[in-house]
XYZ file of N, CA and C in Angstrom:
687
model
N 7.902 -16.534 -6.851
C 8.172 -15.434 -6.222
C 9.861 -15.008 -5.307
N 10.216 -14.088 -6.258
C 11.250 -12.664 -5.841
C 11.262 -12.768 -4.084
N 12.368 -13.127 -4.096
C 13.045 -12.957 -2.219
C 12.236 -11.984 -2.350
N 12.738 -10.575 -2.913
C 12.234 -8.689 -2.114
C 10.418 -9.700 -2.125
N 9.727 -9.677 -2.960
C 7.620 -9.931 -2.668
C 7.974 -11.324 -1.491
N 8.295 -12.048 -0.554
C 8.319 -12.378 -0.114
C 6.432 -12.385 1.390
N 6.525 -13.434 1.177
C 4.839 -13.148 2.580
C 5.724 -14.182 3.457
N 4.758 -13.932 4.585
C 4.839 -14.251 6.020
C 3.843 -15.229 6.722
N 3.146 -15.052 7.250
C 2.427 -15.901 8.697
C 2.464 -14.935 9.321
N 1.729 -14.061 10.023
C 1.905 -13.784 10.924
C 0.287 -13.909 12.334
N 0.054 -13.509 13.358
C -0.898 -13.686 14.367
C -0.843 -12.059 14.511
N -2.002 -11.709 14.874
C -1.545 -10.438 15.580
C -2.691 -10.000 16.625
N -3.332 -9.305 17.670
C -4.660 -10.104 18.156
C -5.689 -9.688 17.612
N -5.630 -8.662 16.047
C -7.321 -8.764 15.006
C -7.538 -10.274 14.654
N -6.277 -10.784 14.349
C -6.424 -11.953 14.047
C -4.900 -12.577 12.573
N -4.856 -13.696 11.780
C -4.327 -13.646 11.272
C -3.864 -13.008 9.417
N -3.088 -12.086 9.719
C -2.150 -11.497 8.700
C -1.027 -11.968 7.706
N -2.244 -11.998 6.730
C -0.626 -12.798 5.431
C 0.643 -11.345 4.852
N 1.470 -11.197 5.178
C 2.033 -9.581 5.228
C 3.659 -10.045 4.676
N 3.730 -9.229 3.968
C 5.253 -8.550 3.089
C 6.683 -9.148 4.420
N 8.045 -10.057 3.793
C 8.653 -10.349 4.989
C 9.428 -8.722 4.672
N 9.468 -8.056 4.340
C 9.836 -6.584 4.891
C 9.076 -5.359 3.991
N 9.088 -5.217 4.297
C 8.282 -3.017 5.395
C 8.344 -3.155 3.938
N 9.376 -2.803 3.664
C 9.459 -1.671 2.947
C 8.976 -2.830 0.951
N 8.722 -4.102 0.964
C 7.521 -4.643 0.057
C 6.428 -4.359 -0.217
N 5.566 -3.656 0.885
C 4.317 -3.529 1.258
C 3.264 -3.310 0.355
N 2.376 -3.223 -0.283
C 1.601 -2.482 -0.902
C 1.751 -1.124 -0.729
N 1.061 -0.078 -1.355
C 0.685 1.822 -1.119
C 0.424 1.565 -0.478
N -1.209 0.924 -1.073
C -3.120 0.855 -1.196
C -2.077 0.442 0.351
N -1.960 -0.365 1.863
C -2.273 -0.777 2.754
C -2.328 -0.209 3.923
N -2.962 -0.414 4.643
C -3.008 0.059 6.227
C -1.604 -0.476 7.707
N -1.728 0.297 7.594
C -0.769 -0.604 9.396
C -2.277 -0.972 10.043
N -2.580 -1.469 11.251
C -3.586 -2.049 12.158
C -3.675 -1.124 13.143
N -4.622 -0.652 13.727
C -5.002 0.833 14.628
C -4.719 0.542 15.422
N -4.028 1.216 16.621
C -3.669 0.758 17.957
C -5.192 0.583 19.267
N -5.379 -0.626 19.719
C -6.515 -0.820 20.227
C -7.019 0.527 20.819
N -8.241 0.330 21.433
C -8.523 1.494 22.659
C -8.091 0.889 24.036
N -7.819 1.129 24.676
C -7.724 -0.069 26.223
C -8.996 -0.182 26.510
N -9.185 -0.985 27.387
C -10.761 -1.252 27.706
C -10.529 -0.505 28.665
N -9.350 -0.358 30.256
C -9.988 -0.102 30.806
C -10.169 1.873 30.246
N -10.678 2.091 28.796
C -10.910 3.609 29.123
C -12.173 3.761 28.244
N -12.363 2.065 28.281
C -14.222 2.521 27.366
C -15.412 1.640 28.083
N -15.405 1.958 29.222
C -16.710 2.305 29.522
C -17.508 1.103 29.136
N -18.164 2.152 28.503
C -19.373 1.710 27.075
C -19.034 1.949 26.072
N -20.620 1.505 25.226
C -19.937 1.043 23.401
C -19.982 2.758 23.614
N -18.392 2.913 22.759
C -18.343 4.075 21.998
C -18.872 4.399 20.648
N -20.672 3.320 20.592
C -21.706 3.689 19.493
C -22.534 4.541 19.631
N -23.375 3.395 20.930
C -24.276 3.632 21.287
C -24.238 3.970 22.754
N -23.149 3.891 22.826
C -23.243 4.004 24.927
C -23.130 3.258 25.759
N -24.241 1.759 25.132
C -24.411 0.992 26.322
C -23.726 0.578 27.342
N -23.474 0.625 28.477
C -22.659 0.574 29.312
C -22.375 -1.118 29.482
N -20.637 -1.258 29.575
C -21.020 -3.386 29.550
C -20.550 -3.333 30.867
N -21.005 -4.972 30.584
C -20.693 -5.688 31.856
C -20.659 -7.655 31.532
N -20.882 -7.840 33.211
C -21.003 -9.678 32.046
C -21.519 -10.401 30.597
N -22.837 -9.741 30.744
C -23.337 -9.630 29.907
C -22.885 -8.995 28.370
N -23.132 -7.902 28.645
C -22.604 -6.850 28.111
C -20.859 -7.133 27.291
N -20.491 -7.399 26.344
C -18.764 -7.373 26.415
C -18.374 -6.973 25.285
N -17.798 -5.845 24.959
C -16.548 -5.094 24.533
C -16.032 -5.822 23.424
N -16.158 -5.537 22.460
C -15.261 -6.197 21.064
C -14.684 -4.758 20.565
N -13.231 -4.458 20.131
C -12.827 -3.741 19.468
C -12.658 -4.243 17.396
N -12.738 -2.581 17.075
C -12.741 -3.230 15.461
C -12.130 -3.184 14.588
N -11.462 -4.074 14.483
C -10.623 -3.815 13.861
C -9.670 -3.424 12.554
N -10.131 -1.990 12.045
C -9.953 -0.987 11.159
C -10.060 0.173 11.825
N -10.672 0.513 13.435
C -10.498 1.619 13.256
C -10.047 1.450 15.288
N -9.785 0.615 15.768
C -9.892 0.018 17.511
C -10.837 0.609 18.310
N -11.865 1.232 17.709
C -12.289 1.797 18.853
C -13.193 0.229 19.719
N -13.951 0.712 21.322
C -14.141 -0.346 21.528
C -16.457 -0.348 21.226
N -17.046 -1.303 20.576
C -17.703 -1.839 20.609
C -18.469 -2.615 21.431
N -19.763 -2.475 22.082
C -21.173 -3.401 22.194
C -21.011 -3.946 21.284
N -21.366 -5.977 20.792
C -22.074 -6.580 19.849
C -22.637 -6.057 18.858
N -24.001 -5.176 18.626
C -24.670 -5.061 17.686
C -24.379 -3.766 17.744
N -23.025 -2.920 17.777
C -22.150 -2.477 16.846
C -21.666 -2.783 16.657
N -20.708 -3.445 16.770
C -20.083 -4.467 15.643
C -20.243 -5.532 15.661
N -21.082 -5.569 15.135
C -21.246 -7.471 14.847
C -20.431 -8.135 13.272
N -20.236 -7.097 11.753
C -20.838 -6.913 11.644
C -19.012 -8.375 10.961
N -18.784 -9.458 10.217
C -17.040 -8.842 9.583
C -17.231 -9.170 7.942
N -15.600 -8.733 7.397
C -16.373 -7.977 6.294
C -14.692 -8.096 6.279
N -13.618 -8.647 5.145
C -13.792 -8.543 4.503
C -12.539 -7.135 4.290
N -10.226 -7.016 4.802
C -10.650 -5.819 5.037
C -8.527 -6.686 4.598
N -8.776 -6.264 2.867
C -7.854 -6.812 2.953
C -6.419 -6.009 2.566
N -6.641 -4.384 2.325
C -5.573 -3.365 2.374
C -4.893 -2.955 4.470
N -5.084 -4.366 5.281
C -4.599 -4.918 6.522
C -3.754 -6.059 6.488
N -4.072 -7.362 4.833
C -3.983 -8.364 5.478
C -4.736 -9.459 5.517
N -5.146 -9.950 6.280
C -5.662 -9.947 7.372
C -6.963 -11.315 6.121
N -6.253 -12.716 6.664
C -6.602 -13.624 5.897
C -7.902 -13.721 5.387
N -8.448 -13.725 6.544
C -10.266 -14.017 6.831
C -10.914 -12.075 7.111
N -12.915 -12.994 6.625
C -13.568 -11.346 7.294
C -12.542 -11.219 8.114
N -12.659 -9.829 9.030
C -13.007 -9.875 10.630
C -13.518 -8.393 11.060
N -13.537 -8.324 12.660
C -15.031 -7.802 12.749
C -14.564 -6.431 12.640
N -15.547 -6.064 12.632
C -15.165 -4.071 12.125
C -17.201 -3.047 12.915
N -16.655 -2.090 13.110
C -17.882 -1.585 13.472
C -18.470 -1.102 11.997
N -20.169 -0.488 12.228
C -20.692 -0.268 11.234
C -20.530 0.604 9.953
N -19.798 1.743 11.053
C -19.194 2.550 9.924
C -18.042 1.708 8.892
N -17.495 2.149 9.727
C -15.846 0.811 9.201
C -15.940 0.020 7.854
N -17.456 -1.026 8.380
C -17.639 -2.360 7.648
C -18.000 -1.351 5.430
N -18.004 -0.427 6.051
C -19.434 0.532 5.251
C -17.940 0.515 4.393
N -17.496 0.964 4.955
C -15.712 1.861 4.045
C -15.443 0.758 3.176
N -15.326 -0.694 4.107
C -14.333 -1.315 3.103
C -15.453 -2.991 3.032
N -15.897 -1.889 2.828
C -16.710 -3.113 1.534
C -16.775 -2.570 0.265
N -17.188 -1.424 0.056
C -16.926 -0.473 -0.651
C -15.086 -1.244 -1.096
N -14.248 -0.195 -0.335
C -13.105 -0.905 -1.104
C -12.703 -2.337 -1.420
N -14.122 -3.184 -1.623
C -13.469 -4.620 -1.309
C -14.155 -4.792 -3.340
N -14.792 -3.398 -4.167
C -14.539 -4.043 -5.456
C -13.439 -3.807 -6.090
N -12.535 -2.372 -5.357
C -11.825 -2.109 -5.672
C -10.527 -3.106 -6.191
N -10.045 -4.007 -5.033
C -9.723 -5.251 -4.378
C -10.382 -6.857 -5.593
N -11.073 -6.258 -6.074
C -11.804 -7.791 -6.413
C -11.541 -7.793 -7.977
N -12.069 -6.162 -8.871
C -12.439 -5.831 -10.014
C -10.794 -5.256 -10.701
N -11.273 -3.548 -9.757
C -10.570 -2.437 -10.134
C -9.121 -2.882 -10.268
N -8.765 -3.058 -8.646
C -7.250 -4.291 -9.246
C -7.149 -4.519 -10.739
N -6.980 -5.700 -10.422
C -7.178 -6.839 -12.064
C -7.756 -5.762 -13.500
N -8.004 -4.948 -13.243
C -7.891 -3.873 -14.269
C -6.469 -3.924 -14.466
N -6.314 -2.441 -13.826
C -5.305 -2.217 -13.646
C -3.851 -2.474 -13.873
N -3.699 -4.436 -13.291
C -3.201 -5.294 -13.221
C -3.222 -5.759 -14.766
N -3.516 -5.630 -15.680
C -3.882 -6.041 -17.384
C -3.730 -5.353 -18.030
N -4.088 -4.292 -17.611
C -3.324 -2.789 -18.721
C -4.176 -2.045 -19.507
N -3.886 -1.384 -19.829
C -4.216 -0.198 -21.329
C -3.658 0.551 -22.328
N -3.860 0.850 -23.178
C -2.861 1.684 -23.501
C -3.106 2.671 -24.096
N -1.620 4.351 -24.273
C -2.568 4.616 -24.377
C -0.947 6.100 -25.094
N -1.827 7.088 -25.853
C -0.210 7.853 -26.164
C 0.684 8.560 -24.565
N 1.592 8.065 -25.026
C 1.901 8.988 -23.489
C 2.602 9.921 -23.270
N 2.911 11.899 -22.968
C 4.168 12.473 -23.265
C 4.701 12.595 -22.357
N 6.228 12.147 -22.272
C 6.434 12.507 -20.829
C 7.390 14.016 -20.828
N 7.116 15.196 -19.860
C 7.714 16.235 -19.618
C 7.216 17.616 -20.134
N 8.063 18.266 -21.142
C 6.974 19.242 -22.254
C 7.621 18.694 -23.368
N 7.642 18.451 -24.048
C 7.423 17.071 -24.824
C 6.608 17.518 -25.226
N 6.811 17.885 -27.057
C 5.586 17.794 -27.881
C 5.864 16.211 -28.604
N 6.107 15.456 -28.058
C 6.259 13.696 -29.115
C 5.816 12.593 -28.188
N 3.972 12.471 -28.516
C 3.927 11.179 -28.293
C 4.682 9.446 -28.504
N 4.506 8.678 -27.019
C 5.177 7.270 -28.052
C 3.751 6.487 -27.430
N 3.713 4.873 -27.792
C 2.073 4.300 -28.200
C 2.639 3.274 -26.080
N 2.066 3.298 -25.747
C 2.669 2.866 -24.871
C 1.547 1.454 -23.926
N 1.723 0.486 -23.258
C 0.581 -0.073 -22.575
C 1.022 0.540 -20.608
N 0.690 0.653 -20.523
C 0.568 0.949 -19.072
C -0.517 0.506 -18.301
N 0.322 -0.571 -17.086
C -0.224 -1.045 -15.946
C 0.601 -1.374 -14.866
N -0.306 -1.941 -13.222
C 0.246 -2.351 -11.907
C 0.789 -3.086 -12.158
N 1.740 -2.818 -11.562
C 2.546 -4.221 -11.846
C 2.192 -5.259 -10.650
N 2.659 -6.908 -10.477
C 1.771 -7.342 -9.574
C 1.897 -7.450 -8.475
N 2.869 -6.506 -7.612
C 2.925 -6.704 -6.603
C 2.458 -5.341 -5.962
N 1.421 -4.114 -6.954
C 1.390 -3.235 -6.568
C 2.523 -1.988 -5.981
N 3.304 -2.273 -6.895
C 3.920 -1.276 -6.405
C 5.108 -0.699 -7.141
N 4.367 -0.522 -8.517
C 5.192 -0.213 -9.780
C 4.079 -0.196 -10.784
N 4.187 1.414 -11.270
C 3.486 1.981 -12.776
C 4.862 1.552 -13.881
N 4.494 0.482 -14.759
C 4.781 -0.052 -15.817
C 4.339 0.150 -16.932
N 5.184 1.314 -18.008
C 4.571 1.237 -18.832
C 6.333 1.366 -20.161
N 4.915 0.519 -20.871
C 6.309 -0.905 -22.285
C 5.319 -0.003 -23.120
N 7.298 0.174 -23.874
C 6.445 1.283 -25.830
C 7.895 0.655 -26.673
N 8.582 1.531 -27.274
C 9.699 1.025 -26.944
C 10.808 2.377 -26.677
N 9.994 2.547 -25.471
C 11.003 3.297 -24.825
C 9.788 1.984 -22.513
N 11.117 2.115 -22.212
C 10.379 1.233 -21.169
C 10.561 3.141 -19.417
N 9.501 2.564 -18.515
C 9.449 3.403 -17.836
C 8.891 2.756 -16.285
N 9.037 2.275 -15.392
C 8.829 2.166 -14.144
C 8.827 3.295 -12.965
N 7.642 3.943 -12.812
C 7.044 4.034 -12.096
C 6.703 4.065 -10.941
N 7.513 3.606 -9.181
C 7.239 3.611 -7.820
C 6.058 4.296 -7.503
N 4.147 3.380 -7.446
C 3.742 4.186 -6.878
C 3.803 5.340 -6.505
N 4.273 4.893 -4.580
C 5.234 5.921 -3.097
C 5.146 7.097 -3.815
N 5.835 7.634 -4.973
C 6.675 8.331 -5.771
C 5.269 9.472 -6.173
N 5.087 8.554 -6.645
C 3.742 9.447 -7.128
C 2.910 10.965 -6.200
N 3.329 11.887 -6.160
C 2.571 13.110 -5.570
C 1.150 14.125 -6.305
N 0.881 13.411 -7.593
C -0.190 14.331 -8.040
C -0.813 13.326 -9.200
N -2.206 13.016 -9.701
C -3.141 12.497 -10.483
C -4.120 13.444 -10.792
N -3.996 13.527 -11.525
C -5.182 14.448 -12.219
C -6.067 13.747 -13.487
N -7.185 13.515 -13.727
C -7.611 12.602 -14.621
C -8.609 13.725 -15.707
N -8.235 13.657 -16.385
C -8.490 14.317 -18.007
C -10.002 13.900 -18.491
N -11.323 14.666 -18.248
C -12.550 14.157 -18.800
C -12.800 15.324 -20.280
N -13.851 14.455 -21.226
C -14.528 15.580 -21.629
C -15.834 15.209 -21.846
N -16.715 15.828 -23.058
C -17.587 15.836 -22.543
C -19.012 16.676 -21.137
N -17.831 17.517 -20.560
C -18.342 17.912 -19.210
C -20.046 19.002 -19.380
N -21.107 18.728 -18.401
C -22.511 19.166 -18.518
C -21.908 20.415 -17.454
N -22.538 21.146 -17.508
C -23.095 22.142 -15.133
C -23.570 21.420 -14.638
N -23.879 20.698 -15.178
C -24.490 18.819 -14.033
C -24.046 17.823 -13.694
N -22.491 17.599 -14.435
C -21.650 16.595 -13.743
C -21.372 15.338 -15.450
N -22.895 15.218 -15.635
C -23.346 13.723 -15.409
C -22.535 13.832 -17.414
N -22.430 12.700 -17.986
C -22.220 12.360 -19.760
C -20.973 12.120 -19.803
N -19.491 12.930 -19.428
C -18.183 13.307 -19.103
C -17.665 11.785 -18.944
N -17.047 12.160 -19.441
C -15.799 10.022 -19.546
C -14.604 10.558 -19.632
N -13.559 9.820 -18.745
C -12.028 9.935 -18.918
C -11.216 9.487 -20.110
N -10.669 10.831 -20.014
C -10.022 9.867 -21.647
C -8.564 10.804 -21.256
N -7.881 10.956 -20.546
C -5.708 10.908 -19.731
C -6.219 10.682 -19.033
N -4.522 11.500 -17.820
C -4.592 11.978 -17.212
C -3.464 12.260 -16.931
N -3.340 13.035 -15.975
C -1.682 13.566 -15.600
C -1.199 12.837 -14.516
N 0.103 13.150 -14.812
C 0.517 12.067 -13.323
C 2.246 12.526 -13.129
N 2.226 13.703 -12.234
C 3.687 14.526 -11.900
C 3.777 13.153 -10.301
N 5.582 12.611 -10.389
C 6.203 11.759 -9.937
C 7.267 12.225 -9.421
N 8.626 11.769 -8.177
C 9.926 12.667 -7.957
C 10.306 11.607 -8.398
N 11.485 12.079 -8.847
C 12.303 10.719 -9.231
C 13.784 10.193 -8.115
N 13.261 8.898 -7.366
C 14.134 8.675 -7.158
C 15.108 9.331 -6.501
N 15.981 9.777 -5.049
C 17.176 10.047 -5.453
C 17.490 11.854 -4.946
N 16.289 12.146 -5.684
C 16.005 13.677 -6.064
C 14.795 14.048 -5.626
N 14.292 15.906 -5.581
C 13.732 16.284 -5.368
C 12.686 16.706 -6.714
N 13.202 15.946 -7.031
C 13.043 17.179 -9.275
C 11.808 15.566 -8.996
N 10.787 16.710 -9.923
C 9.433 16.221 -10.152
C 8.660 15.999 -11.472
N 8.489 15.385 -12.123
C 9.042 14.560 -13.333
C 7.085 14.333 -13.878
N 6.848 14.909 -14.859
C 5.412 15.434 -15.226
C 5.098 13.937 -16.337
N 4.192 13.458 -16.465
C 3.886 12.817 -17.594
C 2.353 12.847 -18.235
N 1.874 12.660 -18.964
C 0.799 12.523 -19.799
C -0.060 11.735 -20.231
N -1.476 11.133 -19.872
C -1.300 9.961 -20.912
C -2.845 10.497 -21.559
N -2.621 10.429 -22.681
C -4.242 9.903 -23.333
C -4.533 9.020 -23.820
N -5.987 8.418 -24.747
C -6.693 7.519 -25.084
C -6.497 7.750 -26.469
N -6.841 6.684 -26.421
C -6.131 6.805 -28.497
C -7.142 6.622 -29.928
N -7.139 7.262 -30.212
C -8.153 6.634 -30.792
C -8.526 6.090 -32.118
N -7.386 5.649 -32.460
C -7.588 4.418 -33.688
C -7.290 2.869 -33.170
N -8.195 2.426 -34.422
C -8.512 1.057 -33.302
C -8.029 -0.002 -32.634
N -5.875 -0.028 -32.020
C -5.489 -0.492 -31.330
C -5.873 -0.469 -29.563
N -6.575 1.314 -29.314
C -6.608 1.560 -28.308
C -7.571 1.714 -28.412
N -8.287 0.421 -26.961
C -9.691 0.267 -26.302
C -9.844 1.499 -25.536
N -10.679 2.408 -26.446
C -11.443 3.916 -25.501
C -12.261 3.272 -24.082
N -12.733 1.922 -24.024
C -13.900 1.845 -22.734
C -12.560 1.254 -21.896
N -12.025 0.168 -22.431
C -10.879 -0.465 -21.502
C -10.168 0.860 -21.038
N -9.873 2.415 -21.966
C -8.853 3.711 -21.247
C -9.287 3.790 -20.582
N -10.090 3.792 -20.828
C -11.758 4.467 -19.203
C -12.183 4.088 -18.325
N -11.721 2.841 -18.296
C -12.347 1.898 -16.968
C -11.109 1.671 -16.591
N -9.655 1.761 -16.896
C -8.807 1.307 -16.652
C -8.355 2.917 -15.517
N -8.292 4.317 -16.814
C -7.885 5.416 -15.710
C -9.462 5.926 -14.351
N -10.802 5.406 -14.440
C -11.078 4.924 -13.167
C -10.732 3.567 -12.562
N -9.688 2.612 -12.488
C -9.556 2.424 -11.722
C -8.404 2.531 -11.523
N -7.813 3.966 -11.913
C -6.605 4.583 -11.400
C -7.168 5.742 -9.823
N -8.335 6.236 -10.903
C -8.334 7.113 -9.804
C -8.946 6.601 -8.432
N -9.374 4.853 -8.283
C -10.142 5.174 -6.547
C -8.478 3.949 -6.762
N -7.077 3.801 -7.065
C -5.911 3.473 -6.265
C -5.980 5.203 -5.438
N -5.684 6.242 -6.877
C -5.252 7.930 -6.440
C -5.667 7.813 -4.886
N -6.853 7.089 -4.982
C -7.464 7.506 -3.080
C -7.154 7.212 -2.032
N -6.542 5.476 -2.435
C -6.499 4.770 -1.402
C -4.677 4.876 -1.307
N -4.143 5.122 -2.761
C -2.835 6.413 -2.285
C -2.700 6.813 -1.180
N -3.573 8.014 -1.333
C -3.896 9.699 -0.310
C -3.484 8.648 0.576
N -4.595 7.936 1.261
C -5.882 7.762 2.828
C -4.260 6.674 2.980
N -2.597 6.091 2.684
C -2.274 5.155 3.047
C -1.877 6.212 3.677
N -1.160 7.364 2.527
C -0.277 8.516 3.628
C -0.562 9.614 4.422
N -1.723 9.769 4.659
C -2.160 10.182 5.935
C -2.649 9.642 6.905
N -2.362 8.381 6.731
C -2.393 7.532 7.995
C -1.375 8.310 9.466
């Protein structure tokens, strides 16, 4: 592990977290810990309105920071977006969101890191290049390798449009065949566009490409959420 990707174990009121030593090295999909609602400001459960007393104790959801009774905040669910080492207590609503995100971290993140092959067109060029596209192991760069080599910093990506075919009025039977990516060039306000198209020949696995694009679509949603926090 390089020095820039080194991590450290820290203890917060919410639990143990394994975080990058330098904030600049954090995952672009990560979330900051929320401030907890002060105890004095929540005399009742913020879900069921039960009054807190010596018997009914209050608990803070580690994802939203709100106060709940044990009944409304009993689930302990993994929360990798905040780098928690162990599953942490979350309210029912947040636990559901975190459980859905688990699929991204357990499956789709690996798909992105393993990569897929696309024909890549830069800007307005009419020439495309066959390239292997993958997410770097530290989740911070989209790496493209072919005759050329590109490393696009994830936080510089401004828009991602997934291209599909086989559209029907009901939205069924569609499949992802490519994407259009726009990103800012570091040090300037210039926006560059890249088009990714899944190939038709035997060197390009269309099913793998579609899975990679689906994972990229989910990653984009998480990226936007992290920015809006």
